[in-house]
XYZ file of N, CA and C in Angstrom:
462
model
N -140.253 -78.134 -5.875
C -140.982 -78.167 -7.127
C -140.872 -79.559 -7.750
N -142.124 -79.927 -8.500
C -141.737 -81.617 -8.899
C -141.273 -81.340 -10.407
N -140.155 -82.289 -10.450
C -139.330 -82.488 -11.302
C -140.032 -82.679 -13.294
N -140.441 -82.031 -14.083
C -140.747 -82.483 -15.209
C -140.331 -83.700 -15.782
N -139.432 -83.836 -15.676
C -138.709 -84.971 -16.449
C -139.382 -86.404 -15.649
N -139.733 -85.803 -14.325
C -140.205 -86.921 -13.696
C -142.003 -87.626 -14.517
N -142.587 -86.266 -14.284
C -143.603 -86.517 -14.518
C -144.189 -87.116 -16.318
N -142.805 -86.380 -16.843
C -142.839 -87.202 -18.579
C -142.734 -88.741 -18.558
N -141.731 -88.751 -17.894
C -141.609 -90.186 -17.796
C -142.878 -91.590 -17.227
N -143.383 -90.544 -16.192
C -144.253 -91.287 -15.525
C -145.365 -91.553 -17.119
N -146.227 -90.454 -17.660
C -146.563 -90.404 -18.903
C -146.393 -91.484 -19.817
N -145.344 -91.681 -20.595
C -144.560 -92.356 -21.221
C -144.464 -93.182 -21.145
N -144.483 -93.894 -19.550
C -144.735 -95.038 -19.304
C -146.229 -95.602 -19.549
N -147.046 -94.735 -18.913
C -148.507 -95.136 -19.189
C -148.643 -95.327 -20.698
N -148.053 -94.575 -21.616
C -148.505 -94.426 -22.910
C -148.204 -95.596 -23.356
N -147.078 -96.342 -22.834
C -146.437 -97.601 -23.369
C -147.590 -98.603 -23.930
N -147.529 -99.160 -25.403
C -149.140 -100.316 -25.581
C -149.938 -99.123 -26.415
N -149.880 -98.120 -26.199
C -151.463 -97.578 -26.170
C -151.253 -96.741 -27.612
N -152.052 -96.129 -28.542
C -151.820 -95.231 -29.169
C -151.906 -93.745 -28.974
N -152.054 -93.461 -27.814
C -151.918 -92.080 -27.636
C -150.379 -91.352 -27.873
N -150.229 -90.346 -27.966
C -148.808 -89.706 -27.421
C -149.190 -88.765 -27.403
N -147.887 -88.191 -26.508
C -147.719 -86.793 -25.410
C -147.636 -86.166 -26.202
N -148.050 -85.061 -26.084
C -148.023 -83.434 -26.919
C -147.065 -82.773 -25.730
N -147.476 -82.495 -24.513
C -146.823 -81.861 -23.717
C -146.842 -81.727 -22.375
N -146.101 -81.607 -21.527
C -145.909 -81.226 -20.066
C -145.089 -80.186 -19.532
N -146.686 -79.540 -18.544
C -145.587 -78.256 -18.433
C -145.508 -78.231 -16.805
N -144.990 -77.792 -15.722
C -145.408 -77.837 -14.802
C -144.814 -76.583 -13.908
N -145.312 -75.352 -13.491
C -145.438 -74.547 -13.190
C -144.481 -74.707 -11.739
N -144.211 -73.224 -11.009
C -143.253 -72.921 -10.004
C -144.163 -73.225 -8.299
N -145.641 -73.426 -8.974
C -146.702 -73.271 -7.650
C -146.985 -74.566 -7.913
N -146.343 -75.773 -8.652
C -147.048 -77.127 -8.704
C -147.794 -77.244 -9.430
N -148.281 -76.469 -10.558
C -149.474 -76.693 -11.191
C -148.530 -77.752 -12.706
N -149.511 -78.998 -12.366
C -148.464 -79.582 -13.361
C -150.192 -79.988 -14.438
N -149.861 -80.225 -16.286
C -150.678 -80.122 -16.853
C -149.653 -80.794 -17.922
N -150.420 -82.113 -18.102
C -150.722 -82.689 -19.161
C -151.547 -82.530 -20.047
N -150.791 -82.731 -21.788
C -151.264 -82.920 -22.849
C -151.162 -84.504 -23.309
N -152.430 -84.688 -24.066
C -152.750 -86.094 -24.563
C -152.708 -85.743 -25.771
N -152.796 -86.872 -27.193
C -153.783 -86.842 -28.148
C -154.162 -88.331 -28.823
N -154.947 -88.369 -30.067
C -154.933 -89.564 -30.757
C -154.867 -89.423 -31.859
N -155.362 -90.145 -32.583
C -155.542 -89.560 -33.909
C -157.233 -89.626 -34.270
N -157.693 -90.438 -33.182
C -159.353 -90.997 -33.248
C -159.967 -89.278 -32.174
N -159.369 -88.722 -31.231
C -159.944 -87.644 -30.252
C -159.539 -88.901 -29.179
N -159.394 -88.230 -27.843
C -159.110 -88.373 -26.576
C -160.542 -88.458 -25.428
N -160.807 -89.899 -24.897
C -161.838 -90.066 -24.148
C -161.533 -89.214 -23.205
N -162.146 -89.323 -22.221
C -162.598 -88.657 -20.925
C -162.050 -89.435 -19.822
N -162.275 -91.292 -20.260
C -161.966 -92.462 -19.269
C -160.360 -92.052 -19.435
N -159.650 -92.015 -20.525
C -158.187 -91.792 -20.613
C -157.423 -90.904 -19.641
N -158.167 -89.776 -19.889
C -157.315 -88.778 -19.148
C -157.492 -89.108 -17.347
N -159.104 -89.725 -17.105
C -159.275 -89.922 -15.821
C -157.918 -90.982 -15.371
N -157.769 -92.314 -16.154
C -157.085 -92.644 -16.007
C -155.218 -92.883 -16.053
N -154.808 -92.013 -16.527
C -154.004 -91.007 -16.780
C -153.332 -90.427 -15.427
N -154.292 -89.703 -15.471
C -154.432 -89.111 -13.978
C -154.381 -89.580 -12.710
N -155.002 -90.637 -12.328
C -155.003 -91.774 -11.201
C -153.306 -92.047 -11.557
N -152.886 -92.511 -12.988
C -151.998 -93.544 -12.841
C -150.536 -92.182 -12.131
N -150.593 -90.989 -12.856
C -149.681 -89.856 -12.042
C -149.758 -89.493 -10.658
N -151.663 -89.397 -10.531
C -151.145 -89.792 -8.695
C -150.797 -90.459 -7.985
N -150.909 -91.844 -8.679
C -150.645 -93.173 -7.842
C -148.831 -93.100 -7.525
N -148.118 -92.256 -8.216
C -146.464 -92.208 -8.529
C -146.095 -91.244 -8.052
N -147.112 -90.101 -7.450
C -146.019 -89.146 -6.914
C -146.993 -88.782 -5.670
N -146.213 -88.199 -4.473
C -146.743 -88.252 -3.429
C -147.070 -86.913 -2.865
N -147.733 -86.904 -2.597
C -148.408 -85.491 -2.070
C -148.251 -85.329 -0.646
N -147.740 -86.193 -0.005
C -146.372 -85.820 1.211
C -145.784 -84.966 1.089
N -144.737 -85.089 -0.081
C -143.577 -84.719 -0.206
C -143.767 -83.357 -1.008
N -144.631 -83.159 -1.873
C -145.024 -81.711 -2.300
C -146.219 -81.953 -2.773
N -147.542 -80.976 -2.793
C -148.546 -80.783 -2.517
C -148.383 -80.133 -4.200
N -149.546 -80.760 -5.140
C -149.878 -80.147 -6.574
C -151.175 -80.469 -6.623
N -151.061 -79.931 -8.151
C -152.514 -79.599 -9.004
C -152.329 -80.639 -9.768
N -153.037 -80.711 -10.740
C -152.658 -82.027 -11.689
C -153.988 -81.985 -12.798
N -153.628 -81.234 -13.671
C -154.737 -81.542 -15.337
C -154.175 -82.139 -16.310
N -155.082 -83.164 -16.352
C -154.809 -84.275 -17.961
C -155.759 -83.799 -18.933
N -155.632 -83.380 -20.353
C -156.681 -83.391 -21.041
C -156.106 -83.590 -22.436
N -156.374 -83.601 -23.087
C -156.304 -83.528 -24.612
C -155.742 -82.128 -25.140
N -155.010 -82.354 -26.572
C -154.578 -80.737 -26.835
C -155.873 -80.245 -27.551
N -155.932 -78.960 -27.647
C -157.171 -77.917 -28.103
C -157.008 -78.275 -29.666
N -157.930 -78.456 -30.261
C -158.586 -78.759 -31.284
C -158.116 -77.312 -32.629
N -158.079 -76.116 -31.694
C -157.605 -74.777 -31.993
C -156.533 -74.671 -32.197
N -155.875 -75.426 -31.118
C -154.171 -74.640 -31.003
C -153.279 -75.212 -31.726
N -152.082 -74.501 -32.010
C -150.787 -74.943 -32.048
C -150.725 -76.130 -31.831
N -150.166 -76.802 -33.270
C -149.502 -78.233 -33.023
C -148.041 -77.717 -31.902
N -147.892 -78.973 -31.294
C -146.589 -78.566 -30.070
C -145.720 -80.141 -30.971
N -145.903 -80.993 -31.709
C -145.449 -82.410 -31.867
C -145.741 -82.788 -33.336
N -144.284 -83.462 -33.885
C -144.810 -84.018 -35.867
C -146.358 -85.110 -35.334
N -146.698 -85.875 -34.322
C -147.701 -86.575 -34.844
C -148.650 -86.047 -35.254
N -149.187 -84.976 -33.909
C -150.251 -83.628 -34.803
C -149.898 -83.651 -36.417
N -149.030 -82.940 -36.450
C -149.077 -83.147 -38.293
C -149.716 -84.482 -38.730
N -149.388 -85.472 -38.458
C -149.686 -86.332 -38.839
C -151.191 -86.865 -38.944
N -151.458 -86.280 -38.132
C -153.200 -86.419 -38.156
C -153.913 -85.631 -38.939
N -153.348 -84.354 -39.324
C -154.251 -83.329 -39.832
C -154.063 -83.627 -41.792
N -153.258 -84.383 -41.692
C -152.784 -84.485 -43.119
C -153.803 -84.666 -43.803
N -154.427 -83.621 -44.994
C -155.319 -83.875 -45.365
C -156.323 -82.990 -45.037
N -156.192 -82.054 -43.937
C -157.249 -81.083 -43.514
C -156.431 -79.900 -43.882
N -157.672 -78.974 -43.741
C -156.969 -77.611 -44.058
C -156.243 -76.616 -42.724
N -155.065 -75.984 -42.748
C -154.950 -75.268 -41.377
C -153.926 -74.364 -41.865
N -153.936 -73.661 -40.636
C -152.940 -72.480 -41.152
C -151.897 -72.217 -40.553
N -151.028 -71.704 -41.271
C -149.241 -71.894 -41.250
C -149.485 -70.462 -40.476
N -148.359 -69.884 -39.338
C -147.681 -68.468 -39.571
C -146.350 -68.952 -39.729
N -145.968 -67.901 -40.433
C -144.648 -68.669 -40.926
C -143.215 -67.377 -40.585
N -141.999 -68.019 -40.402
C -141.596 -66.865 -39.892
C -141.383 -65.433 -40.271
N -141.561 -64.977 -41.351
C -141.389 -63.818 -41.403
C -143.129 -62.742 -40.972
N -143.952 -63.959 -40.578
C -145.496 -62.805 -40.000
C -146.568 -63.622 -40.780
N -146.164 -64.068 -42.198
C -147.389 -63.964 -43.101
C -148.242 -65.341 -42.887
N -149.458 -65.001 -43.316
C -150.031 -66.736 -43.066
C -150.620 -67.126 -44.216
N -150.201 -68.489 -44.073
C -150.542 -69.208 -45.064
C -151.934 -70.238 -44.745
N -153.380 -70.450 -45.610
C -154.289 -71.358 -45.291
C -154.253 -72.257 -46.247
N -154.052 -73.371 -46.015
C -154.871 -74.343 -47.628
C -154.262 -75.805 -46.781
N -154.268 -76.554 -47.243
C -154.727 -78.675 -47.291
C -153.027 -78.951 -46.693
N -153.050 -79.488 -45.301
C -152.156 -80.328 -45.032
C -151.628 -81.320 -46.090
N -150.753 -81.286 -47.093
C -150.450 -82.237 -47.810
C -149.478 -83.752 -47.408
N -148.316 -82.716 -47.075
C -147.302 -83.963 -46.599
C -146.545 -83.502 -45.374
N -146.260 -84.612 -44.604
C -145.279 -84.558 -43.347
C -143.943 -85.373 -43.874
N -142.772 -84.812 -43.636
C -141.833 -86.019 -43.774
C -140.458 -85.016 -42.669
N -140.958 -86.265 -41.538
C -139.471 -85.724 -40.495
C -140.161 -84.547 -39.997
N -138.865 -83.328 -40.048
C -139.502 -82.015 -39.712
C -140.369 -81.081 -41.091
N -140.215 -81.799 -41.981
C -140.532 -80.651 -43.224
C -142.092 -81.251 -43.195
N -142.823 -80.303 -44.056
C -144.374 -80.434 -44.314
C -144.904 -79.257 -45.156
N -145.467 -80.230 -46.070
C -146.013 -79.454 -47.011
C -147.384 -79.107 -47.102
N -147.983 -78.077 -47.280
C -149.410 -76.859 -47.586
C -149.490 -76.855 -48.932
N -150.358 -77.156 -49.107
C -151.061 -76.642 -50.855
C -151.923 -75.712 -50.719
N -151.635 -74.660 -50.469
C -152.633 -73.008 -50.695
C -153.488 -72.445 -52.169
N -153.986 -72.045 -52.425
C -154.519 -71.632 -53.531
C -154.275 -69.946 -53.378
N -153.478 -69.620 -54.653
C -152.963 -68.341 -54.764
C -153.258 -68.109 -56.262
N -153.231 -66.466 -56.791
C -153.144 -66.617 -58.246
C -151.550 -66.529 -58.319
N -151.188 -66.783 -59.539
C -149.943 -66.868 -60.261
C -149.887 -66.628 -61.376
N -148.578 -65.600 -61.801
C -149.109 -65.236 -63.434
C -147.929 -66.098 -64.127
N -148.958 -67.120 -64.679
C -148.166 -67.737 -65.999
C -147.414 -67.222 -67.020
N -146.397 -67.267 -67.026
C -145.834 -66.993 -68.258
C -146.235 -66.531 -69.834
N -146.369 -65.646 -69.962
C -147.214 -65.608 -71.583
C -147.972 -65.180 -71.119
N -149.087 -64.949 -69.596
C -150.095 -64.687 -69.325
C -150.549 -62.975 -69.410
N -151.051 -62.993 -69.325
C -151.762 -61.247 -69.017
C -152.137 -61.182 -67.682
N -153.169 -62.223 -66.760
C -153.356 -61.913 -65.941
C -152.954 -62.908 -64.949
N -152.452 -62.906 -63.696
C -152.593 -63.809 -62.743
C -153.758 -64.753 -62.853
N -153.798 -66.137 -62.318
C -155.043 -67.091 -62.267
C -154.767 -67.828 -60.928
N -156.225 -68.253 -60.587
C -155.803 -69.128 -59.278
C -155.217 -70.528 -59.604
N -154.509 -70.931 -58.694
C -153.760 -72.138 -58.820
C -153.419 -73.163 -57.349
N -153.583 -73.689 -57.203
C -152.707 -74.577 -56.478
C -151.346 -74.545 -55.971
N -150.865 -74.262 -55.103
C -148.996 -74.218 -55.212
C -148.857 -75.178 -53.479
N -147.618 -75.496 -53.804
C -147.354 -76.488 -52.593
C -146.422 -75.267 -52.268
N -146.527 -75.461 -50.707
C -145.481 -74.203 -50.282
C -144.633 -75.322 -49.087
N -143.376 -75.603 -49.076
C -142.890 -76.422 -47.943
C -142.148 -75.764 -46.654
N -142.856 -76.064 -45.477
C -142.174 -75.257 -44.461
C -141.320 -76.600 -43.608
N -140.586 -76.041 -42.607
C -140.229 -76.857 -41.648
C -140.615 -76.599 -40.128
N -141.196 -77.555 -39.622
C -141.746 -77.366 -38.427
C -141.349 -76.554 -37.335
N -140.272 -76.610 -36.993
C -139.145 -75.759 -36.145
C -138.687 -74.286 -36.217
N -139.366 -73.670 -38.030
C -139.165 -72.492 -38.168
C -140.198 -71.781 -38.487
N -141.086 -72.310 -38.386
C -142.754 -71.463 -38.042
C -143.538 -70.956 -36.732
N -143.679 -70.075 -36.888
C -144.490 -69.838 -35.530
C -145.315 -70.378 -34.991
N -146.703 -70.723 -35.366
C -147.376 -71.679 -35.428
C -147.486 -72.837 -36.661
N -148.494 -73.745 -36.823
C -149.326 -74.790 -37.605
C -150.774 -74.852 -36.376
N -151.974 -74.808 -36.922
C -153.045 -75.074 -36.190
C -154.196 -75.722 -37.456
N -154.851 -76.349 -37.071
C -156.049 -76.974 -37.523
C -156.832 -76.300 -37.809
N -157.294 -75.589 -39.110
C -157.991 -74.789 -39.002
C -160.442 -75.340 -39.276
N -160.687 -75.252 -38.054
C -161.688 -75.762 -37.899
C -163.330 -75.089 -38.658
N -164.241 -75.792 -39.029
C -165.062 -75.258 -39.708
C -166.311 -75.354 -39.639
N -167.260 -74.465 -39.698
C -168.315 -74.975 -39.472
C -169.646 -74.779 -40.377
C-alpha cells in the first residue's frame, strides 16, 4: 500500500511558492489515492492536471500499481482545514454543532481554532414582552463541531 505521509509530502512540496493548500489526502487499502486542493480564487483544471503529473512523476507504478484523483474540495462540503474558514469569512454557512443543532448565518471571524457565526435569532430583551429578531454572534471551535460548510445560493 503507498504510504500517505509519502504522498502529503510529495503535495507540499509542489505547493511550495504557490498559493494553494492541501485540504486533504486520503488513500485507500486498493491504492486509490485522492487529493484535495483549494484557493481562495477556485482551483484551475491546469493545477490539478499538473499536480498530478508532478505525483506521478515521484512514485512508481513498478513498485505498486494506483489510481490517482487531484481535484479541488466540493464547494458543498465540509471544511476539512482553518484556511477554508478563511475564505468563507464573510459568507453565509452552516455550523452542526455538537450537540445535533444547526446553526445558519455570516462567517464572521476565524482566529486559530475558534470562529465566529452571526445568526439571526429572536431574543427577548429584557423589559420586553415579546422576543425580536436580532443578530447574535455564536463562537464555536473548529475541532468540536461536526461539520462547517459553505452554504451556497442561488
Amino acid at each position: 500500500m503507498i504510504d500517505k505521509n509519502v504522498v502529503r509530502k510529495l503535495v507540499e512540496e509542489w505547493l511550495t511558492g504557490k498559493e494553494y493548500f492541501l485540504v486533504d489526502v486520503e488513500v485507500s487499502p486498493d491504492d486509490r489515492i485522492v487529493v484535495e486542493i483549494d484557493h481562495a480564487d477556485g482551483v484551475w483544471i491546469e493545477d490539478c492536471v499538473q499536480l498530478s503529473r508532478f505525483i506521478e512523476d515521484h512514485l512508481s507504478r513498478e513498485e505498486e500499481d494506483y489510481e490517482l484523483e487531484v481535484g479541488s474540495a466540493g464547494l458543498g462540503q465540509p471544511f476539512k482545514v482553518p484556511q477554508q474558514y478563511m475564505i468563507f469569512v464573510g459568507k453565509e454557512v452552516e455550523v452542526l454543532d455538537a450537540d445535533g443543532k444547526k446553526h445558519k448565518g455570516v462567517l464572521k471571524a476565524v482566529d486559530g481554532n475558534d470562529f465566529t457565526v452571526t445568526v439571526r435569532e429572536k431574543v427577548k430583551k429584557e423589559g420586553a414582552k415579546r422576543p425580536v429578531m436580532m443578530d447574535v454572534d455564536k463562537h464555536f471551535e473548529m475541532d468540536k463541531v461536526k461539520y462547517t460548510k459553505y452554504l451556497i445560493k442561488f
